[in-house]
Structure formats: C-alpha cells, structure tokens
Coordinates of N, CA and C in Angstrom, one line a residue:
X23 N -6.3 -116.3 -23.7 CA -7.5 -116.1 -23.2 C -7.6 -114.7 -22.7
X24 N -8.8 -114.1 -23.0 CA -9.0 -112.7 -22.5 C -10.4 -112.3 -22.2
X25 N -10.9 -111.5 -21.5 CA -12.0 -111.1 -21.2 C -12.3 -109.5 -21.2
X26 N -13.4 -109.1 -21.2 CA -13.7 -107.8 -20.9 C -14.5 -107.1 -19.7
X27 N -14.3 -106.3 -19.0 CA -15.0 -105.6 -17.9 C -15.4 -104.2 -18.3
X28 N -16.6 -103.9 -18.1 CA -16.7 -102.5 -18.2 C -17.0 -101.7 -16.8
X29 N -16.5 -100.6 -16.7 CA -16.6 -99.8 -15.6 C -17.2 -98.4 -16.0
X30 N -18.1 -98.0 -15.1 CA -18.8 -96.6 -15.4 C -18.4 -95.5 -14.4
X31 N -17.4 -95.9 -13.3 CA -17.3 -94.9 -12.4 C -15.7 -95.2 -11.9
X32 N -15.3 -94.3 -11.3 CA -13.8 -94.5 -10.7 C -14.0 -95.5 -9.4
X33 N -15.2 -95.2 -8.7 CA -15.5 -96.1 -7.5 C -15.5 -97.7 -8.0
X34 N -16.0 -97.8 -9.3 CA -16.4 -99.2 -9.8 C -15.0 -99.8 -10.2
X35 N -14.0 -99.0 -10.7 CA -12.8 -99.6 -11.6 C -11.9 -99.7 -10.2
X36 N -12.1 -98.9 -9.0 CA -11.2 -99.2 -7.9 C -11.8 -100.6 -7.2
X37 N -13.2 -100.9 -7.2 CA -13.8 -102.1 -6.8 C -13.4 -103.4 -7.6
X38 N -13.1 -103.0 -8.7 CA -12.7 -104.4 -9.7 C -11.3 -104.7 -9.2
X39 N -10.2 -103.5 -9.0 CA -9.2 -103.9 -8.7 C -9.0 -104.6 -7.2
X40 N -10.0 -104.2 -6.3 CA -10.1 -104.8 -5.0 C -10.4 -106.2 -4.9
X41 N -11.1 -106.5 -6.0 CA -11.9 -107.9 -6.2 C -10.9 -108.7 -6.8
X42 N -9.9 -108.3 -7.6 CA -8.8 -108.9 -8.1 C -7.9 -109.6 -6.9
X43 N -7.6 -108.6 -6.0 CA -6.4 -108.7 -5.0 C -6.6 -110.1 -4.3
X44 N -7.6 -110.7 -3.9 CA -7.5 -111.7 -3.2 C -6.9 -112.9 -4.0
X45 N -6.9 -112.7 -5.3 CA -6.5 -113.9 -6.3 C -4.9 -113.7 -6.6
X46 N -4.5 -112.6 -6.2 CA -3.1 -112.5 -6.6 C -2.2 -113.2 -5.5
X47 N -1.1 -113.6 -6.0 CA 0.1 -114.6 -5.4 C 1.1 -113.9 -5.1
X48 N 2.1 -114.3 -4.3 CA 3.6 -113.9 -4.4 C 4.3 -114.1 -5.6
X49 N 4.8 -113.1 -6.3 CA 5.6 -113.2 -7.4 C 4.8 -112.8 -8.7
X50 N 3.6 -112.3 -8.5 CA 2.6 -112.2 -9.7 C 3.1 -110.7 -10.3
X51 N 2.9 -110.7 -11.6 CA 3.3 -109.4 -12.2 C 1.9 -108.9 -13.1
X52 N 1.4 -107.8 -12.9 CA 0.3 -107.4 -13.5 C 0.8 -106.0 -14.2
X53 N 0.6 -106.2 -15.5 CA 1.1 -105.1 -16.5 C -0.2 -104.2 -16.9
X54 N -0.3 -103.0 -16.7 CA -1.3 -102.1 -16.8 C -0.9 -101.0 -18.0
X55 N -2.0 -101.1 -19.0 CA -1.8 -100.0 -20.2 C -3.0 -99.5 -20.6
X56 N -2.7 -98.4 -21.2 CA -3.8 -97.5 -21.8 C -3.4 -96.1 -21.6
X57 N -4.2 -95.2 -22.2 CA -3.8 -93.7 -22.2 C -3.6 -93.2 -21.1
X58 N -3.2 -92.0 -21.0 CA -3.1 -91.3 -19.9 C -4.2 -90.9 -19.1
X59 N -4.6 -91.1 -18.0 CA -5.9 -90.8 -17.3 C -7.1 -91.9 -17.6
X60 N -6.3 -93.1 -18.0 CA -7.4 -94.1 -18.3 C -7.9 -94.9 -17.3
X61 N -7.0 -94.9 -16.0 CA -7.5 -95.5 -14.9 C -6.4 -96.4 -14.2
X62 N -5.3 -96.5 -14.7 CA -4.3 -97.5 -14.5 C -4.0 -97.2 -12.8
X63 N -3.8 -95.9 -12.3 CA -3.5 -95.7 -11.0 C -4.8 -95.9 -10.1
X64 N -5.9 -95.7 -10.5 CA -7.2 -95.8 -9.9 C -7.3 -97.5 -9.5
X65 N -7.2 -98.0 -10.6 CA -7.3 -99.4 -10.5 C -6.3 -100.2 -9.4
X66 N -4.9 -99.6 -9.6 CA -4.1 -99.9 -8.8 C -4.2 -99.9 -7.2
X67 N -4.8 -98.6 -6.9 CA -5.7 -98.1 -5.5 C -6.4 -99.2 -5.1
X68 N -7.4 -99.8 -5.8 CA -8.2 -101.0 -5.8 C -7.4 -102.3 -5.2
X69 N -6.4 -102.5 -6.0 CA -5.5 -103.6 -5.6 C -4.9 -103.5 -4.4
X70 N -4.4 -102.3 -4.0 CA -3.8 -102.1 -2.8 C -4.8 -102.2 -1.6
X71 N -6.2 -101.8 -1.7 CA -7.0 -102.0 -0.7 C -7.3 -103.3 -0.5
X72 N -7.4 -104.1 -1.6 CA -7.7 -105.6 -1.6 C -6.6 -106.3 -1.2
X73 N -5.3 -105.8 -0.8 CA -4.2 -106.3 -0.1 C -4.2 -105.8 1.1
X74 N -4.9 -105.0 1.7 CA -4.9 -104.4 3.1 C -3.7 -103.7 3.3
X75 N -3.3 -102.8 2.2 CA -2.5 -101.8 2.3 C -3.0 -100.6 3.2
X76 N -2.4 -100.3 4.1 CA -3.0 -99.1 4.9 C -2.5 -97.8 4.5
X77 N -1.7 -97.5 3.6 CA -1.0 -96.4 3.1 C -2.2 -95.8 1.9
X78 N -2.2 -94.7 1.6 CA -2.9 -94.3 0.4 C -1.7 -94.3 -0.8
X79 N -2.2 -95.3 -1.8 CA -1.4 -95.5 -3.0 C -1.5 -94.2 -3.9
X80 N -0.3 -93.7 -4.2 CA 0.0 -92.6 -5.1 C 0.6 -93.0 -6.4
X81 N 0.5 -92.4 -7.4 CA 1.2 -92.8 -8.7 C 2.7 -92.8 -8.5
X82 N 3.5 -93.6 -8.8 CA 4.9 -93.5 -8.7 C 5.5 -92.9 -10.1
X83 N 4.9 -92.0 -10.7 CA 5.5 -91.4 -12.0 C 6.9 -90.9 -11.6
X84 N 6.9 -90.1 -10.7 CA 8.4 -89.5 -10.7 C 9.3 -90.2 -9.5
X85 N 8.8 -91.2 -9.1 CA 9.8 -92.0 -8.0 C 10.3 -93.3 -8.9
X86 N 9.4 -93.8 -9.8 CA 9.5 -95.1 -10.7 C 8.8 -96.1 -9.7
X87 N 9.1 -96.5 -8.7 CA 8.5 -97.4 -7.7 C 8.2 -97.0 -6.4
X88 N 7.2 -97.4 -6.3 CA 6.7 -97.2 -4.6 C 6.5 -98.8 -3.9
X89 N 6.9 -98.9 -2.6 CA 6.8 -100.1 -2.2 C 5.7 -99.8 -1.0
X90 N 4.6 -100.8 -1.0 CA 3.5 -101.0 0.1 C 3.6 -102.2 0.9
X91 N 3.3 -102.2 2.4 CA 3.1 -103.4 3.1 C 1.7 -103.8 3.4
X92 N 1.3 -105.0 2.8 CA -0.1 -105.3 2.8 C -0.1 -107.0 3.1
X93 N -1.1 -107.6 3.0 CA -1.1 -108.9 3.1 C 0.1 -109.6 2.3
X94 N 0.4 -109.2 1.3 CA 1.6 -109.3 0.5 C 2.1 -108.0 0.1
X95 N 3.5 -107.9 0.1 CA 4.2 -106.6 -0.2 C 3.6 -106.0 -1.8
X96 N 3.4 -105.0 -1.9 CA 3.1 -104.2 -3.3 C 3.9 -103.5 -3.8
X97 N 4.6 -103.8 -5.1 CA 5.4 -103.0 -5.6 C 4.8 -102.3 -6.9
X98 N 4.8 -101.1 -6.7 CA 4.0 -100.2 -7.8 C 4.8 -99.6 -8.7
X99 N 4.9 -100.1 -9.9 CA 6.1 -99.3 -11.0 C 5.1 -98.4 -11.9
X100 N 5.8 -97.2 -12.2 CA 5.3 -96.7 -13.2 C 6.6 -96.4 -14.5
X101 N 6.6 -97.0 -15.4 CA 7.8 -97.0 -16.5 C 7.8 -96.1 -17.6
X102 N 6.7 -95.2 -17.4 CA 6.4 -94.2 -18.6 C 7.8 -93.4 -19.0
X103 N 8.4 -93.0 -17.9 CA 9.5 -92.1 -18.1 C 10.9 -92.7 -18.2
X104 N 10.9 -93.9 -17.9 CA 12.3 -94.5 -17.7 C 12.8 -95.6 -18.8
X105 N 13.8 -95.4 -19.2 CA 14.5 -96.7 -20.2 C 14.6 -98.2 -19.8
X106 N 14.5 -98.9 -20.5 CA 14.8 -100.3 -20.1 C 16.1 -100.6 -19.4
X107 N 17.3 -99.8 -19.8 CA 18.4 -99.8 -19.1 C 18.3 -99.2 -17.6
X108 N 17.7 -98.2 -17.5 CA 17.5 -97.6 -16.1 C 16.9 -98.6 -15.4
X109 N 15.7 -99.2 -15.8 CA 14.8 -100.3 -15.1 C 15.9 -101.5 -14.7
X110 N 16.9 -101.7 -15.5 CA 17.6 -102.9 -15.2 C 18.6 -102.5 -14.3
X111 N 19.1 -101.2 -14.3 CA 19.8 -100.5 -13.1 C 19.3 -100.5 -11.8
X112 N 17.9 -100.3 -11.6 CA 17.2 -100.2 -10.5 C 17.1 -101.8 -10.0
X113 N 17.4 -102.7 -10.6 CA 17.2 -104.0 -10.2 C 15.9 -104.7 -10.2
X114 N 15.3 -104.3 -11.3 CA 13.8 -104.7 -11.1 C 13.5 -106.2 -11.0
X115 N 14.4 -106.8 -11.4 CA 13.9 -108.5 -11.4 C 14.0 -108.9 -9.7
X116 N 14.6 -108.2 -8.8 CA 14.4 -108.2 -7.4 C 13.0 -108.1 -7.0
X117 N 12.4 -107.2 -7.6 CA 10.9 -106.8 -7.3 C 9.9 -108.0 -8.0
X118 N 10.1 -108.2 -9.5 CA 9.3 -109.0 -10.2 C 9.3 -110.3 -9.8
X119 N 10.3 -111.1 -9.3 CA 10.4 -112.3 -8.8 C 10.7 -112.4 -7.4
X120 N 9.7 -111.7 -6.7 CA 9.9 -111.5 -5.0 C 8.6 -112.1 -4.4
X121 N 8.6 -111.9 -3.3 CA 7.5 -112.4 -2.3 C 6.3 -111.5 -2.6
X122 N 6.3 -110.6 -3.4 CA 5.3 -109.5 -3.4 C 4.6 -109.6 -4.9
X123 N 3.6 -108.6 -4.9 CA 2.8 -108.5 -6.2 C 3.3 -107.2 -6.7
X124 N 3.7 -107.3 -8.1 CA 4.2 -106.2 -9.0 C 3.2 -105.7 -10.0
X125 N 2.8 -104.5 -9.7 CA 2.0 -103.8 -10.8 C 2.6 -102.8 -11.6
X126 N 2.5 -102.8 -12.4 CA 3.5 -101.9 -13.5 C 2.6 -101.0 -14.5
X127 N 2.4 -99.8 -14.2 CA 1.7 -99.0 -15.0 C 2.6 -98.8 -16.4
X128 N 2.0 -98.7 -17.5 CA 2.9 -98.5 -18.7 C 3.6 -100.0 -19.0
X129 N 3.3 -101.3 -18.5 CA 3.8 -102.1 -18.7 C 4.3 -102.9 -20.1
X130 N 3.2 -102.1 -21.0 CA 3.3 -102.6 -22.5 C 4.7 -101.9 -23.0
X131 N 5.5 -101.0 -22.3 CA 6.6 -100.2 -22.8 C 7.8 -101.4 -22.5
X132 N 7.6 -102.2 -21.6 CA 8.8 -103.1 -21.4 C 8.1 -104.7 -21.3
X133 N 7.2 -104.8 -22.3 CA 6.7 -106.3 -22.3 C 7.8 -107.5 -22.5
X134 N 8.9 -107.1 -23.0 CA 9.9 -108.3 -23.3 C 10.6 -108.3 -21.9
X135 N 10.5 -107.5 -20.8 CA 11.2 -107.7 -19.6 C 10.4 -108.4 -18.7
X136 N 9.0 -108.6 -19.1 CA 8.0 -109.1 -17.8 C 8.2 -110.7 -17.7
X137 N 8.9 -111.3 -18.5 CA 8.8 -112.6 -18.3 C 7.7 -113.5 -18.9
X138 N 7.5 -114.6 -18.9 CA 6.7 -115.4 -19.6 C 5.3 -115.5 -18.9
X139 N 5.3 -115.2 -17.4 CA 3.9 -115.4 -16.8 C 3.5 -113.9 -16.2
X140 N 2.5 -113.6 -16.9 CA 1.9 -112.0 -16.4 C 0.7 -111.9 -16.7
X141 N -0.4 -111.1 -16.2 CA -1.4 -110.7 -16.3 C -1.4 -109.4 -17.0
X142 N -1.9 -109.1 -18.2 CA -2.1 -107.7 -18.9 C -3.4 -107.3 -18.6
X143 N -3.4 -106.0 -18.4 CA -5.0 -105.3 -18.4 C -4.9 -103.9 -19.2
X144 N -5.7 -103.9 -20.2 CA -5.6 -102.6 -21.0 C -6.9 -101.8 -20.6
X145 N -6.7 -100.8 -20.2 CA -7.6 -99.8 -20.0 C -8.1 -99.0 -21.3
X146 N -9.3 -98.8 -21.7 CA -9.8 -98.2 -23.1 C -11.0 -97.3 -22.5
X147 N -11.0 -96.0 -23.1 CA -12.0 -95.2 -23.0 C -13.2 -95.5 -23.4
X148 N -14.4 -95.3 -22.8 CA -15.7 -95.5 -23.2 C -16.3 -94.2 -23.7
X149 N -17.8 -94.3 -24.1 CA -18.3 -93.2 -24.5 C -18.6 -91.9 -23.4
X150 N -18.6 -92.3 -22.3 CA -18.8 -91.0 -21.2 C -17.8 -91.0 -20.5
X151 N -17.6 -89.8 -19.5 CA -16.3 -89.4 -19.2 C -15.6 -90.7 -18.3
X152 N -16.2 -91.3 -17.6 CA -15.8 -92.1 -16.6 C -16.1 -93.6 -17.2
X153 N -16.6 -94.0 -18.3 CA -16.7 -95.3 -18.8 C -15.1 -95.8 -19.2
X154 N -15.1 -96.9 -18.8 CA -13.7 -97.7 -19.3 C -14.0 -99.0 -19.5
X155 N -13.4 -99.6 -20.3 CA -13.4 -101.2 -20.5 C -12.0 -101.8 -20.4
X156 N -11.8 -102.6 -19.3 CA -11.0 -103.4 -18.9 C -10.5 -104.7 -19.4
X157 N -9.6 -104.7 -20.3 CA -9.4 -106.0 -21.2 C -8.3 -106.7 -20.5
X158 N -8.8 -108.0 -20.0 CA -7.8 -109.1 -19.2 C -7.3 -109.9 -20.0
X159 N -5.9 -110.0 -20.1 CA -5.6 -111.1 -21.1 C -4.2 -111.7 -20.1
X160 N -4.3 -113.1 -20.1 CA -3.1 -113.8 -19.3 C -2.2 -114.4 -20.3
X161 N -0.8 -114.3 -19.9 CA 0.1 -114.7 -20.6 C 0.7 -116.0 -19.6
X162 N 1.4 -117.2 -20.3 CA 1.8 -118.2 -19.2 C 1.1 -118.9 -18.4
X163 N 1.2 -118.9 -17.0 CA 0.4 -119.4 -16.3 C -0.7 -118.7 -16.1
X164 N -0.9 -117.6 -16.4 CA -2.0 -116.5 -16.3 C -3.1 -116.8 -17.2
X165 N -3.0 -117.7 -18.5 CA -3.8 -118.0 -19.3 C -4.8 -118.9 -18.5
X166 N -4.5 -120.0 -17.7 CA -5.4 -120.6 -17.0 C -6.2 -119.9 -16.0
X167 N -5.5 -119.1 -15.0 CA -5.7 -118.2 -14.2 C -7.0 -117.3 -14.5
X168 N -6.9 -116.7 -15.8 CA -7.7 -115.8 -16.3 C -9.1 -116.4 -16.5
X169 N -9.3 -117.7 -16.9 CA -10.5 -118.4 -16.9 C -11.1 -118.3 -15.5
X170 N -10.3 -118.5 -14.5 CA -10.9 -118.4 -13.2 C -11.6 -116.8 -12.9
X171 N -10.6 -116.1 -13.1 CA -10.9 -114.6 -13.0 C -12.2 -114.1 -13.7
X172 N -12.4 -114.8 -14.8 CA -13.7 -114.4 -15.8 C -15.0 -114.8 -15.1
X173 N -14.9 -115.9 -14.4 CA -16.1 -116.6 -13.4 C -16.4 -115.4 -12.3
X174 N -15.1 -114.8 -11.8 CA -15.5 -113.9 -10.6 C -16.2 -112.6 -11.2
X175 N -15.8 -112.1 -12.2 CA -16.5 -110.9 -12.8 C -17.7 -111.2 -13.6

C-alpha cells in the first residue's frame, strides 16, 4: 500500500514530517530516499519537532548517526557514504530495534538491512524549485499503518 503527498515549500515538508511524528512508536524505522537536496533532512527536522526534540536537527552526513532526545529517542542516520560492513560494525541493530525511532537518509542503499517492518518515503522533485512529491510505502506491519496515515494526510 502506498500514497503520495505533494509539498510546495520547505515549511510544508517540515509540517508533513511533524504531522507524522505522533504516529511513530518505539522501534519504528523510516527509510528516506531521493536525490541530493530532495528534502530528506528537511523532512527529518519535522519528525524531530513532532517528537519534541529541543535540539536543532542537522544532517548526519559525516557523523553517520546523530542521536536526539525527545518524546521518543530519535536516531538519525545518513548512509550515503558508508558501506554495509561499516554500518554493521557500528552496531546498527542496537538502534534499529530499540526504544527509539530510526530515520535513515538514503535508506534504499541498505534495504536488505532494514528488516521486514519499515516505512519507506521517496522524495521526488516537482515542476518548481520547492515542489516535492513524497511517496509513502509500508512494508510488513507498516502496510496496515500506511492506510491510517493516508487518512491523516
């Protein structure tokens, strides 16, 4: 099951992430994919706001992972520059299957490491500079949850 949401601004993309956050639960994995600059980090900022994270979320590109405290812990990964072996050496499973929410930019690069249950969001450019299409697709237990999310949006 999948559905698409359109955004026409950075502010709206943040708002969509913030609107998703109350539906997130401990152990959830969110895979974000799309071209450079498509809005993955912007969307992640919205999730952080919705989880009551007080720190400003920044891209973890060179850090690989950043951890934030909020209503639920937020683990923000960027796997663009890391191999699967390096990710395994970091102990990714300790984050993925924890009491927090894991958001993974470039998650499509490690699809086979995500497990059976995750939400995939693909960011596509639109006609204008800030236009985006966000395609939500659920896997495993997220298939049913995506139906509920579709009603929200």
